[in-house]
PDB file of C-alpha atoms in Angstrom:
ATOM      1  CA  MET A   1     -25.600  28.943  -2.281  1.00  0.00           C
ATOM      2  CA  ILE A   2     -22.214  30.512  -2.933  1.00  0.00           C
ATOM      3  CA  PHE A   3     -19.777  30.133  -0.081  1.00  0.00           C
ATOM      4  CA  THR A   4     -16.079  30.553   0.528  1.00  0.00           C
ATOM      5  CA  VAL A   5     -13.938  28.289   2.652  1.00  0.00           C
ATOM      6  CA  GLY A   6     -11.258  30.731   3.677  1.00  0.00           C
ATOM      7  CA  HIS A   7      -8.839  32.071   6.230  1.00  0.00           C
ATOM      8  CA  GLY A   8      -6.120  34.690   6.313  1.00  0.00           C
ATOM      9  CA  LYS A   9      -3.609  32.017   7.343  1.00  0.00           C
ATOM     10  CA  GLY A  10      -2.406  28.901   5.579  1.00  0.00           C
ATOM     11  CA  GLY A  11      -2.168  25.400   6.996  1.00  0.00           C
ATOM     12  CA  VAL A  12      -5.619  25.308   8.605  1.00  0.00           C
ATOM     13  CA  GLY A  13      -7.070  22.600   6.331  1.00  0.00           C
ATOM     14  CA  LYS A  14      -9.025  25.008   4.156  1.00  0.00           C
ATOM     15  CA  SER A  15      -8.538  23.214   0.829  1.00  0.00           C
ATOM     16  CA  THR A  16      -9.241  19.803   2.371  1.00  0.00           C
ATOM     17  CA  CYS A  17     -12.518  21.062   3.832  1.00  0.00           C
ATOM     18  CA  ALA A  18     -13.543  22.799   0.603  1.00  0.00           C
ATOM     19  CA  VAL A  19     -12.899  19.681  -1.473  1.00  0.00           C
ATOM     20  CA  GLN A  20     -14.600  17.314   0.961  1.00  0.00           C
ATOM     21  CA  ILE A  21     -17.691  19.507   1.247  1.00  0.00           C
ATOM     22  CA  ALA A  22     -17.912  19.996  -2.526  1.00  0.00           C
ATOM     23  CA  LEU A  23     -17.583  16.282  -3.254  1.00  0.00           C
ATOM     24  CA  GLY A  24     -20.031  15.408  -0.488  1.00  0.00           C
ATOM     25  CA  LEU A  25     -22.647  17.724  -1.978  1.00  0.00           C
ATOM     26  CA  ALA A  26     -22.087  16.166  -5.394  1.00  0.00           C
ATOM     27  CA  LEU A  27     -22.490  12.665  -3.959  1.00  0.00           C
ATOM     28  CA  ASP A  28     -25.836  13.832  -2.579  1.00  0.00           C
ATOM     29  CA  GLY A  29     -26.954  14.680  -6.106  1.00  0.00           C
ATOM     30  CA  LYS A  30     -26.269  18.426  -6.109  1.00  0.00           C
ATOM     31  CA  LYS A  31     -24.761  20.255  -9.055  1.00  0.00           C
ATOM     32  CA  VAL A  32     -21.566  21.713  -7.621  1.00  0.00           C
ATOM     33  CA  TRP A  33     -18.864  24.031  -8.923  1.00  0.00           C
ATOM     34  CA  LEU A  34     -15.554  24.070  -7.044  1.00  0.00           C
ATOM     35  CA  VAL A  35     -13.671  27.338  -7.597  1.00  0.00           C
ATOM     36  CA  ASP A  36     -10.004  27.395  -6.619  1.00  0.00           C
ATOM     37  CA  GLY A  37      -8.761  30.868  -5.691  1.00  0.00           C
ATOM     38  CA  ASP A  38      -5.460  29.676  -4.245  1.00  0.00           C
ATOM     39  CA  ARG A  39      -2.330  30.150  -6.349  1.00  0.00           C
ATOM     40  CA  GLN A  40      -1.147  26.712  -5.209  1.00  0.00           C
ATOM     41  CA  GLN A  41      -4.294  25.221  -6.825  1.00  0.00           C
ATOM     42  CA  THR A  42      -4.529  22.405  -4.301  1.00  0.00           C
ATOM     43  CA  ALA A  43      -8.264  21.954  -4.754  1.00  0.00           C
ATOM     44  CA  THR A  44      -8.112  21.666  -8.529  1.00  0.00           C
ATOM     45  CA  SER A  45      -5.165  19.275  -8.224  1.00  0.00           C
ATOM     46  CA  VAL A  46      -7.399  16.955  -6.182  1.00  0.00           C
ATOM     47  CA  ILE A  47     -10.053  17.101  -8.900  1.00  0.00           C
ATOM     48  CA  THR A  48      -7.399  16.348 -11.529  1.00  0.00           C
ATOM     49  CA  VAL A  49      -6.450  13.210  -9.573  1.00  0.00           C
ATOM     50  CA  ARG A  50     -10.146  12.334  -9.394  1.00  0.00           C
ATOM     51  CA  ALA A  51     -10.425  12.579 -13.167  1.00  0.00           C
ATOM     52  CA  GLU A  52      -7.690   9.960 -13.501  1.00  0.00           C
ATOM     53  CA  THR A  53      -9.627   7.500 -11.318  1.00  0.00           C
ATOM     54  CA  GLY A  54     -12.718   7.477 -13.519  1.00  0.00           C
ATOM     55  CA  LEU A  55     -14.976   8.588 -10.670  1.00  0.00           C
ATOM     56  CA  PRO A  56     -17.891  10.960 -11.418  1.00  0.00           C
ATOM     57  CA  MET A  57     -16.560  14.465 -11.893  1.00  0.00           C
ATOM     58  CA  ILE A  58     -17.588  17.860 -10.602  1.00  0.00           C
ATOM     59  CA  ALA A  59     -16.974  21.196 -12.296  1.00  0.00           C
ATOM     60  CA  ALA A  60     -13.768  22.889 -11.151  1.00  0.00           C
ATOM     61  CA  SER A  61     -12.025  26.113 -12.150  1.00  0.00           C
ATOM     62  CA  ALA A  62      -9.049  28.123 -10.889  1.00  0.00           C
ATOM     63  CA  TYR A  63      -8.937  31.925 -10.742  1.00  0.00           C
ATOM     64  CA  ALA A  64      -6.086  33.462  -8.772  1.00  0.00           C
ATOM     65  CA  ASP A  65      -7.104  36.999  -9.717  1.00  0.00           C
ATOM     66  CA  GLY A  66      -9.897  38.435  -7.608  1.00  0.00           C
ATOM     67  CA  ALA A  67     -11.575  40.451 -10.348  1.00  0.00           C
ATOM     68  CA  THR A  68     -11.687  37.422 -12.652  1.00  0.00           C
ATOM     69  CA  LEU A  69     -12.970  35.157  -9.890  1.00  0.00           C
ATOM     70  CA  ARG A  70     -15.705  37.599  -8.973  1.00  0.00           C
ATOM     71  CA  ALA A  71     -16.777  38.101 -12.598  1.00  0.00           C
ATOM     72  CA  GLN A  72     -16.830  34.387 -13.431  1.00  0.00           C
ATOM     73  CA  VAL A  73     -18.741  33.392 -10.291  1.00  0.00           C
ATOM     74  CA  THR A  74     -21.259  36.195 -10.798  1.00  0.00           C
ATOM     75  CA  GLN A  75     -21.881  35.104 -14.390  1.00  0.00           C
ATOM     76  CA  GLN A  76     -21.963  31.334 -13.923  1.00  0.00           C
ATOM     77  CA  ALA A  77     -23.261  30.628 -10.405  1.00  0.00           C
ATOM     78  CA  GLY A  78     -26.858  30.332 -11.577  1.00  0.00           C
ATOM     79  CA  ALA A  79     -26.042  27.087 -13.380  1.00  0.00           C
ATOM     80  CA  TYR A  80     -25.224  25.308 -10.103  1.00  0.00           C
ATOM     81  CA  ASP A  81     -26.941  24.371  -6.867  1.00  0.00           C
ATOM     82  CA  HIS A  82     -23.846  25.322  -4.894  1.00  0.00           C
ATOM     83  CA  VAL A  83     -20.581  27.107  -5.609  1.00  0.00           C
ATOM     84  CA  VAL A  84     -17.727  26.263  -3.219  1.00  0.00           C
ATOM     85  CA  ILE A  85     -14.774  28.659  -3.330  1.00  0.00           C
ATOM     86  CA  ASP A  86     -11.414  27.660  -1.878  1.00  0.00           C
ATOM     87  CA  ALA A  87      -9.641  30.962  -1.188  1.00  0.00           C
ATOM     88  CA  GLY A  88      -5.913  31.238  -0.496  1.00  0.00           C
ATOM     89  CA  GLY A  89      -4.582  31.278   3.052  1.00  0.00           C
ATOM     90  CA  ARG A  90      -3.499  34.912   2.975  1.00  0.00           C
ATOM     91  CA  ASP A  91      -4.850  38.356   2.202  1.00  0.00           C
ATOM     92  CA  SER A  92      -5.132  38.124  -1.576  1.00  0.00           C
ATOM     93  CA  SER A  93      -7.275  39.641  -4.306  1.00  0.00           C
ATOM     94  CA  ALA A  94      -8.868  36.207  -4.800  1.00  0.00           C
ATOM     95  CA  LEU A  95      -9.898  35.998  -1.132  1.00  0.00           C
ATOM     96  CA  ARG A  96     -11.272  39.537  -1.196  1.00  0.00           C
ATOM     97  CA  GLY A  97     -13.129  38.864  -4.441  1.00  0.00           C
ATOM     98  CA  ALA A  98     -14.515  35.592  -3.102  1.00  0.00           C
ATOM     99  CA  LEU A  99     -15.878  37.242   0.037  1.00  0.00           C
ATOM    100  CA  THR A 100     -17.702  39.924  -1.917  1.00  0.00           C
ATOM    101  CA  VAL A 101     -19.495  37.399  -4.135  1.00  0.00           C
ATOM    102  CA  SER A 102     -20.356  34.853  -1.412  1.00  0.00           C
ATOM    103  CA  ASP A 103     -23.417  34.367   0.742  1.00  0.00           C
ATOM    104  CA  ALA A 104     -21.227  33.065   3.557  1.00  0.00           C
ATOM    105  CA  VAL A 105     -17.669  32.229   4.532  1.00  0.00           C
ATOM    106  CA  LEU A 106     -16.732  29.073   6.421  1.00  0.00           C
ATOM    107  CA  ILE A 107     -13.532  29.474   8.434  1.00  0.00           C
ATOM    108  CA  PRO A 108     -11.650  26.394   9.657  1.00  0.00           C
ATOM    109  CA  PHE A 109      -9.119  27.223  12.359  1.00  0.00           C
ATOM    110  CA  LEU A 110      -6.817  25.214  14.568  1.00  0.00           C
ATOM    111  CA  PRO A 111      -7.007  25.460  18.378  1.00  0.00           C
ATOM    112  CA  ARG A 112      -3.534  26.981  18.530  1.00  0.00           C
ATOM    113  CA  SER A 113      -2.520  30.502  19.567  1.00  0.00           C
ATOM    114  CA  PHE A 114      -1.187  31.611  16.171  1.00  0.00           C
ATOM    115  CA  ASP A 115      -4.294  30.383  14.387  1.00  0.00           C
ATOM    116  CA  VAL A 116      -6.672  32.005  16.863  1.00  0.00           C
ATOM    117  CA  TRP A 117      -4.785  35.304  16.636  1.00  0.00           C
ATOM    118  CA  ALA A 118      -5.024  35.129  12.836  1.00  0.00           C
ATOM    119  CA  LEU A 119      -8.822  35.294  13.096  1.00  0.00           C
ATOM    120  CA  ALA A 120      -8.395  39.054  13.517  1.00  0.00           C
ATOM    121  CA  ASP A 121      -7.173  39.307   9.919  1.00  0.00           C
ATOM    122  CA  ILE A 122     -10.066  37.404   8.352  1.00  0.00           C
ATOM    123  CA  ALA A 123     -12.533  39.240  10.614  1.00  0.00           C
ATOM    124  CA  SER A 124     -11.227  42.533   9.232  1.00  0.00           C
ATOM    125  CA  LEU A 125     -11.583  41.334   5.630  1.00  0.00           C
ATOM    126  CA  ILE A 126     -15.120  40.144   6.350  1.00  0.00           C
ATOM    127  CA  GLU A 127     -16.104  43.563   7.669  1.00  0.00           C
ATOM    128  CA  GLU A 128     -14.703  45.200   4.539  1.00  0.00           C
ATOM    129  CA  ALA A 129     -16.624  42.779   2.306  1.00  0.00           C
ATOM    130  CA  ARG A 130     -19.844  43.539   4.173  1.00  0.00           C
ATOM    131  CA  ALA A 131     -19.707  47.081   2.830  1.00  0.00           C
ATOM    132  CA  ILE A 132     -20.832  45.661  -0.516  1.00  0.00           C
ATOM    133  CA  ALA A 133     -22.108  42.142   0.289  1.00  0.00           C
ATOM    134  CA  ASP A 134     -24.601  40.524   2.653  1.00  0.00           C
ATOM    135  CA  LEU A 135     -22.052  38.094   4.048  1.00  0.00           C
ATOM    136  CA  ARG A 136     -22.384  35.760   7.028  1.00  0.00           C
ATOM    137  CA  ALA A 137     -19.346  34.173   8.642  1.00  0.00           C
ATOM    138  CA  PHE A 138     -18.972  30.886  10.505  1.00  0.00           C
ATOM    139  CA  ALA A 139     -15.884  29.380  12.137  1.00  0.00           C
ATOM    140  CA  PHE A 140     -15.263  25.834  13.314  1.00  0.00           C
ATOM    141  CA  ILE A 141     -12.388  24.093  15.023  1.00  0.00           C
ATOM    142  CA  ASN A 142     -10.375  21.838  12.737  1.00  0.00           C
ATOM    143  CA  ARG A 143      -7.809  19.306  13.945  1.00  0.00           C
ATOM    144  CA  ALA A 144      -9.401  19.580  17.363  1.00  0.00           C
ATOM    145  CA  ASP A 145      -7.374  18.896  20.497  1.00  0.00           C
ATOM    146  CA  PRO A 146      -8.220  15.348  21.665  1.00  0.00           C
ATOM    147  CA  GLY A 147      -7.810  16.460  25.267  1.00  0.00           C
ATOM    148  CA  GLY A 148     -10.283  19.287  24.878  1.00  0.00           C
ATOM    149  CA  SER A 149      -8.589  22.078  26.858  1.00  0.00           C
ATOM    150  CA  ASP A 150      -7.221  23.897  23.809  1.00  0.00           C
ATOM    151  CA  ASN A 151     -10.615  23.604  22.105  1.00  0.00           C
ATOM    152  CA  ALA A 152     -12.360  25.463  24.924  1.00  0.00           C
ATOM    153  CA  GLY A 153      -9.885  28.330  24.804  1.00  0.00           C
ATOM    154  CA  ALA A 154     -10.094  28.602  21.037  1.00  0.00           C
ATOM    155  CA  ALA A 155     -13.893  28.535  21.088  1.00  0.00           C
ATOM    156  CA  ALA A 156     -13.962  31.288  23.694  1.00  0.00           C
ATOM    157  CA  ALA A 157     -11.599  33.419  21.605  1.00  0.00           C
ATOM    158  CA  VAL A 158     -14.056  33.471  18.693  1.00  0.00           C
ATOM    159  CA  GLY A 159     -16.364  35.452  20.969  1.00  0.00           C
ATOM    160  CA  GLU A 160     -14.013  38.407  20.513  1.00  0.00           C
ATOM    161  CA  TYR A 161     -15.231  38.678  16.926  1.00  0.00           C
ATOM    162  CA  PRO A 162     -18.992  39.345  17.012  1.00  0.00           C
ATOM    163  CA  GLY A 163     -19.181  39.163  13.224  1.00  0.00           C
ATOM    164  CA  ILE A 164     -18.174  35.487  13.238  1.00  0.00           C
ATOM    165  CA  GLU A 165     -20.490  32.722  14.482  1.00  0.00           C
ATOM    166  CA  LEU A 166     -18.944  29.595  16.006  1.00  0.00           C
ATOM    167  CA  LEU A 167     -20.223  26.191  14.909  1.00  0.00           C
ATOM    168  CA  SER A 168     -20.353  23.477  17.545  1.00  0.00           C
ATOM    169  CA  ALA A 169     -19.297  20.837  14.989  1.00  0.00           C
ATOM    170  CA  ARG A 170     -15.585  20.049  14.946  1.00  0.00           C
ATOM    171  CA  MET A 171     -13.165  17.975  12.917  1.00  0.00           C
ATOM    172  CA  ALA A 172     -10.315  15.927  14.367  1.00  0.00           C
ATOM    173  CA  ASP A 173      -6.837  15.505  12.915  1.00  0.00           C
ATOM    174  CA  ARG A 174      -7.628  12.408  10.883  1.00  0.00           C
ATOM    175  CA  LYS A 175      -5.346  10.911   8.254  1.00  0.00           C
ATOM    176  CA  ALA A 176      -8.467   9.795   6.386  1.00  0.00           C
ATOM    177  CA  PHE A 177      -9.035  13.322   5.074  1.00  0.00           C
ATOM    178  CA  ALA A 178      -5.534  13.624   3.606  1.00  0.00           C
ATOM    179  CA  ASN A 179      -5.697  10.109   2.167  1.00  0.00           C
ATOM    180  CA  ALA A 180      -9.052  10.779   0.526  1.00  0.00           C
ATOM    181  CA  CYS A 181      -7.900  14.044  -1.049  1.00  0.00           C
ATOM    182  CA  GLY A 182      -4.736  12.326  -2.246  1.00  0.00           C
ATOM    183  CA  GLU A 183      -6.927   9.877  -4.174  1.00  0.00           C
ATOM    184  CA  GLY A 184      -9.338  12.531  -5.412  1.00  0.00           C
ATOM    185  CA  ARG A 185     -12.126  11.077  -3.290  1.00  0.00           C
ATOM    186  CA  HIS A 186     -14.579  12.032  -0.602  1.00  0.00           C
ATOM    187  CA  VAL A 187     -13.932  10.168   2.647  1.00  0.00           C
ATOM    188  CA  ASP A 188     -17.190   8.291   2.075  1.00  0.00           C
ATOM    189  CA  GLU A 189     -15.775   6.871  -1.190  1.00  0.00           C
ATOM    190  CA  MET A 190     -12.710   5.282   0.379  1.00  0.00           C
ATOM    191  CA  THR A 191     -12.381   1.506   0.415  1.00  0.00           C
ATOM    192  CA  ARG A 192     -11.296   1.647   4.044  1.00  0.00           C
ATOM    193  CA  ARG A 193     -14.015   4.043   5.136  1.00  0.00           C
ATOM    194  CA  ASP A 194     -13.372   6.063   8.303  1.00  0.00           C
ATOM    195  CA  VAL A 195     -16.833   6.349   9.848  1.00  0.00           C
ATOM    196  CA  LYS A 196     -15.785   9.094  12.266  1.00  0.00           C
ATOM    197  CA  ALA A 197     -14.251  11.212   9.497  1.00  0.00           C
ATOM    198  CA  CYS A 198     -17.402  10.852   7.387  1.00  0.00           C
ATOM    199  CA  ALA A 199     -19.575  11.917  10.316  1.00  0.00           C
ATOM    200  CA  GLU A 200     -17.404  14.914  11.176  1.00  0.00           C
ATOM    201  CA  ILE A 201     -17.376  16.527   7.736  1.00  0.00           C
ATOM    202  CA  GLU A 202     -21.109  15.860   7.414  1.00  0.00           C
ATOM    203  CA  ARG A 203     -21.828  17.511  10.766  1.00  0.00           C
ATOM    204  CA  VAL A 204     -19.833  20.619   9.837  1.00  0.00           C
ATOM    205  CA  ARG A 205     -21.623  20.923   6.508  1.00  0.00           C
ATOM    206  CA  ASP A 206     -25.079  20.250   7.901  1.00  0.00           C
ATOM    207  CA  GLU A 207     -24.763  22.701  10.791  1.00  0.00           C
ATOM    208  CA  PHE A 208     -23.411  25.370   8.439  1.00  0.00           C
ATOM    209  CA  PHE A 209     -26.217  24.840   5.920  1.00  0.00           C
ATOM    210  CA  ALA A 210     -28.870  24.761   8.645  1.00  0.00           C
ATOM    211  CA  ALA A 211     -27.598  28.077  10.024  1.00  0.00           C
ATOM    212  CA  MET A 212     -27.925  29.529   6.522  1.00  0.00           C
ATOM    213  CA  GLY A 213     -31.421  28.077   6.117  1.00  0.00           C
ATOM    214  CA  VAL A 214     -30.291  26.066   3.104  1.00  0.00           C
ATOM    215  CA  THR A 215     -30.942  22.400   2.333  1.00  0.00           C
ATOM    216  CA  ALA A 216     -27.668  20.562   1.743  1.00  0.00           C
TER     217      ALA A 216
END
């Protein structure tokens, strides 16, 4: 499967989720290609750190230009079980190109007003991409409100965008994710393993894959 982890807004944990899902798939024995479409190249920086640790590597490439990203993914995707694209947190040619070459887009968003409002932008881009691609879209709450009230409001707001399906799985604001990415690792590879963090990223991935009818 080819899928994009994207949003029209930065700071939602997009790169962290893309990296953790890609590494988790690789740990499960899948052949994975992580494509970084963000000019900041956060995802590929994590893989560079991983290379320095001596841990098993995954394929990673960076294409900030949408036409190049689309062409490269189209030509090379067949060599992999899964292609995970980390698209920049803004309306960019890379994000647009990624959406048109993907089977699905996974949208992390925070249960905060600005982040919920920003769903309108990505929803518009998704509709444009659907003119030339059979694209499904899924959103999930990242850095969920521990109290729960903000989560309910954010979940309800997704209903305003019929082209986006809401996953029930959520991720909390856990330092384990940042620490793992900082070491080029999946949370399951950390010496001090955060069981809750491992379960959360696995639930998001598994629900997403199940909805797509794909075996993780």
